[in-house]
CSV table of C-alpha atoms and ligand atoms in Angstrom, one decimal:
chain,number,residue,atom,x,y,z
F,1,MET,CA,50.7,-26.9,1.9
F,2,SER,CA,48.8,-24.8,-0.6
F,3,ASP,CA,50.1,-24.8,-4.1
F,4,VAL,CA,50.7,-21.0,-3.9
F,5,ARG,CA,53.0,-21.5,-0.9
F,6,GLU,CA,54.8,-24.4,-2.6
F,7,ASN,CA,55.3,-22.3,-5.8
F,8,ILE,CA,56.7,-19.5,-3.8
F,9,LEU,CA,59.2,-21.7,-2.0
F,10,ARG,CA,60.3,-23.2,-5.4
F,11,ILE,CA,60.8,-19.7,-6.9
F,12,ARG,CA,62.7,-18.5,-3.9
F,13,GLU,CA,65.1,-21.4,-4.3
F,14,ARG,CA,65.5,-20.7,-8.0
F,15,ILE,CA,66.2,-17.0,-7.3
F,16,ALA,CA,68.7,-17.9,-4.6
F,17,ALA,CA,70.5,-20.3,-7.0
F,18,ALA,CA,70.6,-17.7,-9.8
F,19,ALA,CA,72.0,-15.1,-7.4
F,20,VAL,CA,74.7,-17.4,-6.1
F,21,ARG,CA,75.6,-18.4,-9.7
F,22,SER,CA,76.3,-14.8,-10.5
F,23,GLY,CA,78.1,-14.0,-7.3
F,24,ARG,CA,75.3,-12.1,-5.7
F,25,ASP,CA,73.7,-12.2,-2.3
F,26,PRO,CA,70.2,-13.7,-2.6
F,27,SER,CA,68.8,-11.1,-0.1
F,28,GLU,CA,69.4,-8.4,-2.8
F,29,VAL,CA,66.5,-9.8,-4.8
F,30,ARG,CA,62.9,-9.1,-3.8
F,31,LEU,CA,60.1,-11.2,-5.0
F,32,MET,CA,56.9,-9.4,-6.1
F,33,GLY,CA,53.7,-11.4,-6.5
F,34,VAL,CA,51.8,-10.1,-9.6
F,35,THR,CA,48.1,-10.4,-9.0
F,36,LYS,CA,46.2,-9.0,-11.9
F,37,THR,CA,43.0,-11.1,-12.2
F,38,VAL,CA,44.0,-13.3,-9.2
F,39,GLY,CA,41.3,-14.0,-6.7
F,40,ASP,CA,41.5,-12.5,-3.2
F,41,ASP,CA,41.9,-15.9,-1.4
F,42,ARG,CA,45.0,-16.8,-3.4
F,43,ILE,CA,46.5,-13.3,-2.8
F,44,LEU,CA,46.0,-13.8,0.9
F,45,GLN,CA,47.7,-17.2,0.7
F,46,ALA,CA,50.7,-15.5,-0.9
F,47,ILE,CA,50.9,-12.9,1.8
F,48,GLU,CA,50.7,-15.6,4.4
F,49,ALA,CA,53.5,-17.4,2.7
F,50,GLY,CA,55.7,-14.3,3.1
F,51,ILE,CA,55.2,-12.3,-0.1
F,52,ASP,CA,55.6,-8.6,0.9
F,53,ILE,CA,55.3,-6.8,-2.4
F,54,ILE,CA,52.1,-7.1,-4.5
F,55,GLY,CA,52.2,-5.8,-8.1
F,56,GLU,CA,49.0,-4.7,-9.8
F,57,ASN,CA,48.3,-3.5,-13.3
F,58,TYR,CA,44.9,-1.8,-13.0
F,59,VAL,CA,44.2,1.1,-10.6
F,60,GLN,CA,40.5,0.2,-10.0
F,61,GLU,CA,41.2,-3.5,-9.3
F,62,ALA,CA,44.1,-2.6,-7.0
F,63,LYS,CA,42.0,-0.1,-5.1
F,64,ARG,CA,39.4,-2.7,-4.2
F,65,LYS,CA,42.1,-5.2,-3.1
F,66,ILE,CA,44.1,-2.7,-1.1
F,67,GLU,CA,41.0,-1.6,0.8
F,68,LEU,CA,40.2,-5.2,1.5
F,69,MET,CA,43.7,-6.5,2.4
F,70,GLY,CA,45.4,-3.4,3.8
F,71,LYS,CA,48.9,-2.1,3.8
F,72,SER,CA,50.7,-4.8,5.7
F,73,VAL,CA,52.4,-5.4,2.4
F,74,GLU,CA,53.8,-3.0,-0.2
F,75,TRP,CA,51.5,-2.4,-3.2
F,76,HIS,CA,53.4,-1.5,-6.4
F,77,PHE,CA,51.8,-0.3,-9.7
F,78,ILE,CA,53.3,-2.0,-12.7
F,79,GLY,CA,50.8,-1.4,-15.5
F,80,HIS,CA,50.4,1.3,-18.1
F,81,LEU,CA,49.3,4.4,-16.2
F,82,GLN,CA,47.0,7.0,-17.7
F,83,SER,CA,47.5,10.5,-16.4
F,84,ASN,CA,43.9,10.8,-15.3
F,85,LYS,CA,44.5,8.0,-12.8
F,86,ALA,CA,47.6,9.7,-11.3
F,87,ARG,CA,45.6,11.2,-8.4
F,88,TYR,CA,44.6,7.7,-7.2
F,89,ALA,CA,47.9,6.1,-8.0
F,90,VAL,CA,50.0,8.3,-5.7
F,91,ARG,CA,47.8,7.6,-2.7
F,92,LEU,CA,47.4,3.8,-3.3
F,93,PHE,CA,50.9,2.6,-4.3
F,94,ASP,CA,54.2,2.4,-2.4
F,95,MET,CA,56.0,2.5,-5.8
F,96,ILE,CA,55.1,3.1,-9.4
F,97,HIS,CA,57.3,1.1,-11.8
F,98,SER,CA,55.9,2.5,-15.1
F,99,VAL,CA,56.9,6.2,-15.4
F,100,ASN,CA,57.6,6.4,-19.1
F,101,ARG,CA,57.1,10.1,-20.0
F,102,VAL,CA,57.7,13.6,-18.6
F,103,SER,CA,54.1,14.5,-18.7
F,104,LEU,CA,53.1,11.6,-16.5
F,105,ALA,CA,55.9,12.4,-14.1
F,106,GLU,CA,54.7,16.0,-13.8
F,107,GLU,CA,51.1,14.9,-13.2
F,108,LEU,CA,52.2,12.4,-10.5
F,109,ASN,CA,54.3,15.1,-8.9
F,110,ARG,CA,51.4,17.5,-8.9
F,111,ARG,CA,49.1,14.9,-7.3
F,112,ALA,CA,51.7,13.8,-4.8
F,113,ALA,CA,52.3,17.4,-3.7
F,114,ALA,CA,48.6,17.9,-3.3
F,115,ALA,CA,48.4,14.8,-1.1
F,116,GLY,CA,51.4,15.9,0.9
F,117,LEU,CA,53.6,12.8,0.1
F,118,VAL,CA,56.7,11.8,-1.8
F,119,CYS,CA,56.0,9.0,-4.4
F,120,ARG,CA,58.7,6.4,-5.2
F,121,VAL,CA,59.0,5.7,-8.9
F,122,LEU,CA,61.0,3.7,-11.4
F,123,VAL,CA,61.5,4.8,-15.0
F,124,GLU,CA,60.3,2.2,-17.4
F,125,VAL,CA,62.5,1.6,-20.4
F,126,ASN,CA,61.6,-0.3,-23.6
F,127,LEU,CA,65.0,-1.7,-24.5
F,128,ALA,CA,63.9,-4.0,-27.4
F,129,GLY,CA,61.8,-1.3,-29.1
F,130,GLU,CA,58.7,-3.4,-29.2
F,131,GLU,CA,55.6,-1.5,-30.3
F,132,SER,CA,53.4,-3.3,-27.7
F,133,LYS,CA,55.5,-2.2,-24.7
F,134,SER,CA,55.1,1.2,-23.2
F,135,GLY,CA,58.5,2.2,-21.8
F,136,ALA,CA,60.6,5.1,-22.9
F,137,PRO,CA,63.2,4.5,-25.6
F,138,PRO,CA,66.7,3.9,-23.9
F,139,GLU,CA,68.1,7.1,-25.4
F,140,GLU,CA,65.4,9.1,-23.6
F,141,ALA,CA,65.9,7.4,-20.2
F,142,PRO,CA,68.7,9.6,-18.9
F,143,GLY,CA,66.8,12.8,-19.7
F,144,LEU,CA,63.7,11.4,-18.1
F,145,VAL,CA,65.6,10.5,-14.9
F,146,ARG,CA,67.0,14.0,-14.8
F,147,ALA,CA,63.6,15.5,-15.3
F,148,VAL,CA,62.1,13.4,-12.5
F,149,SER,CA,65.0,14.3,-10.2
F,150,GLN,CA,63.8,17.9,-10.4
F,151,LEU,CA,60.3,17.1,-9.1
F,152,ALA,CA,60.2,17.5,-5.4
F,153,ASN,CA,57.4,15.0,-4.7
F,154,LEU,CA,58.8,12.2,-6.7
F,155,SER,CA,61.8,10.0,-5.7
F,156,VAL,CA,63.3,8.0,-8.6
F,157,ARG,CA,64.7,4.8,-7.3
F,158,GLY,CA,65.7,2.8,-10.5
F,159,LEU,CA,64.7,1.4,-13.8
F,160,MET,CA,62.1,-1.2,-14.9
F,161,THR,CA,61.8,-3.2,-18.1
F,162,MET,CA,59.8,-6.0,-19.7
F,163,ALA,CA,61.8,-8.2,-22.0
F,164,PRO,CA,60.2,-9.5,-25.2
F,165,TRP,CA,58.8,-13.1,-24.9
F,166,TYR,CA,61.3,-15.7,-26.2
F,167,GLU,CA,61.0,-19.5,-26.2
F,168,ASP,CA,64.6,-19.5,-24.9
F,169,PRO,CA,65.0,-17.1,-21.9
F,170,GLU,CA,68.7,-16.7,-22.7
F,171,LYS,CA,67.6,-14.5,-25.6
F,172,ALA,CA,66.3,-12.0,-23.0
F,173,ARG,CA,69.8,-11.6,-21.4
F,174,PRO,CA,71.0,-8.7,-23.6
F,175,CYS,CA,67.8,-6.8,-22.6
F,176,PHE,CA,68.5,-7.2,-18.9
F,177,ALA,CA,72.2,-6.5,-19.3
F,178,GLY,CA,71.2,-3.4,-21.3
F,179,LEU,CA,69.0,-2.1,-18.5
F,180,ARG,CA,71.8,-2.6,-16.0
F,181,GLY,CA,74.3,-0.9,-18.3
F,182,LEU,CA,71.9,2.0,-18.7
F,183,ARG,CA,71.5,2.3,-15.0
F,184,ASP,CA,75.3,2.3,-14.5
F,185,ARG,CA,75.7,5.1,-17.1
F,186,ILE,CA,73.0,7.2,-15.6
F,187,ASP,CA,74.4,6.7,-12.0
F,188,ALA,CA,77.8,7.8,-13.3
F,189,GLU,CA,76.3,11.2,-14.2
F,190,LYS,CA,75.9,11.8,-10.4
F,191,ILE,CA,72.6,13.6,-10.8
F,192,PRO,CA,71.9,15.3,-7.4
F,193,ASN,CA,69.6,13.2,-5.2
F,194,VAL,CA,69.5,10.2,-7.6
F,195,THR,CA,70.7,6.7,-6.8
F,196,LEU,CA,69.3,4.1,-9.1
F,197,ARG,CA,69.3,1.1,-6.7
F,198,GLU,CA,66.4,-0.8,-8.2
F,199,LEU,CA,66.3,-2.9,-11.4
F,200,SER,CA,62.8,-4.2,-11.7
F,201,MET,CA,63.2,-7.0,-14.3
F,202,GLY,CA,62.3,-10.7,-14.7
F,203,MET,CA,59.0,-12.4,-15.0
F,204,THR,CA,57.8,-16.1,-14.9
F,205,ASP,CA,59.6,-17.1,-18.1
F,206,ASP,CA,62.9,-15.2,-17.6
F,207,PHE,CA,63.5,-14.3,-14.0
F,208,GLU,CA,66.6,-16.4,-13.5
F,209,VAL,CA,68.4,-14.7,-16.3
F,210,ALA,CA,67.3,-11.3,-14.9
F,211,VAL,CA,68.6,-12.2,-11.5
F,212,GLU,CA,72.0,-13.2,-13.0
F,213,GLU,CA,72.0,-9.8,-14.7
F,214,GLY,CA,71.4,-7.8,-11.5
F,215,SER,CA,67.6,-7.7,-11.0
F,216,THR,CA,66.6,-6.4,-7.5
F,217,ILE,CA,62.8,-6.9,-7.9
F,218,VAL,CA,61.4,-9.9,-9.9
F,219,ARG,CA,57.8,-9.6,-10.9
F,220,ILE,CA,56.2,-13.1,-10.9
F,221,GLY,CA,52.6,-13.9,-11.7
F,222,ARG,CA,51.9,-17.2,-13.4
F,223,ALA,CA,54.7,-19.2,-11.6
F,224,ILE,CA,53.0,-18.4,-8.3
F,225,PHE,CA,49.3,-18.3,-9.1
F,226,GLY,CA,49.0,-20.4,-12.3
F,227,GLU,CA,47.8,-19.3,-15.7
F,228,ARG,CA,45.6,-16.3,-15.7
F,229,THR,CA,42.0,-17.0,-16.7
F,230,GLY,CA,40.3,-13.6,-16.5
R,1,PLP,C1,51.7,-9.5,-15.8
R,1,PLP,C2,53.0,-8.9,-15.6
R,1,PLP,C3,54.0,-9.5,-14.9
R,1,PLP,C4,54.0,-11.0,-14.5
R,1,PLP,O1,54.0,-11.8,-15.6
R,1,PLP,P1,54.1,-13.4,-15.5
R,1,PLP,O2,54.6,-13.9,-16.8
R,1,PLP,O3,52.7,-13.9,-15.1
R,1,PLP,O4,55.1,-13.7,-14.4
R,1,PLP,C5,55.2,-8.8,-14.7
R,1,PLP,N1,55.3,-7.6,-15.1
R,1,PLP,C6,54.4,-6.9,-15.7
R,1,PLP,C7,54.6,-5.5,-16.1
R,1,PLP,C8,53.2,-7.5,-16.0
R,1,PLP,O5,52.2,-6.8,-16.6
């Protein structure tokens, strides 16, 4: 068995255990393989092992891989998106996790309309207020969701966050619980056409805590593919 397959099996076991611990059904949690800088052969091994969502951070890199590997899996964009890449992003990706400002949403909407499609998006929130992270501040998230809900060619499906890195993953729990609480508050507003089903949260070092706090998509790179070299 390849190490990629082995790693995926282990992670699925850990996701299932975390879900059960918190009274959730493990099938509510989807596992994304994060493949920035990962070579094609290893991505194909992951797809063979059943990974059906691939997350990419760079539009150019993703474009090449998608053309090579095709759309038998979902391709999600999880990186910082510049508005001038919106035109490519709406065509390439099944979901964009990193909508963090109204101007980007408007540009994506324009490009999706021109391409005749509806683009699924998540609103990225920077709960811990770290300078290095590009999400919207939590107090702006409800307004951003309302703004996106007005755009006919975007469909907002949930929220995404990246917790700060901590030696002890327990320290990330308030961040994940905070995203869930924010989602519940926005859903309670009953914005027309908006149901925030997805919570995209949890990475290699903190995914079990994220699952316990309600994650529906965990984004895992290193625990599947090993340390990134490039
Ligand atoms: C790189 C990346 C991940 C995966 O991180 P790992 O620690 O390798 O699991 C998840 N989400 C985002 C937004 C990333 O940029």
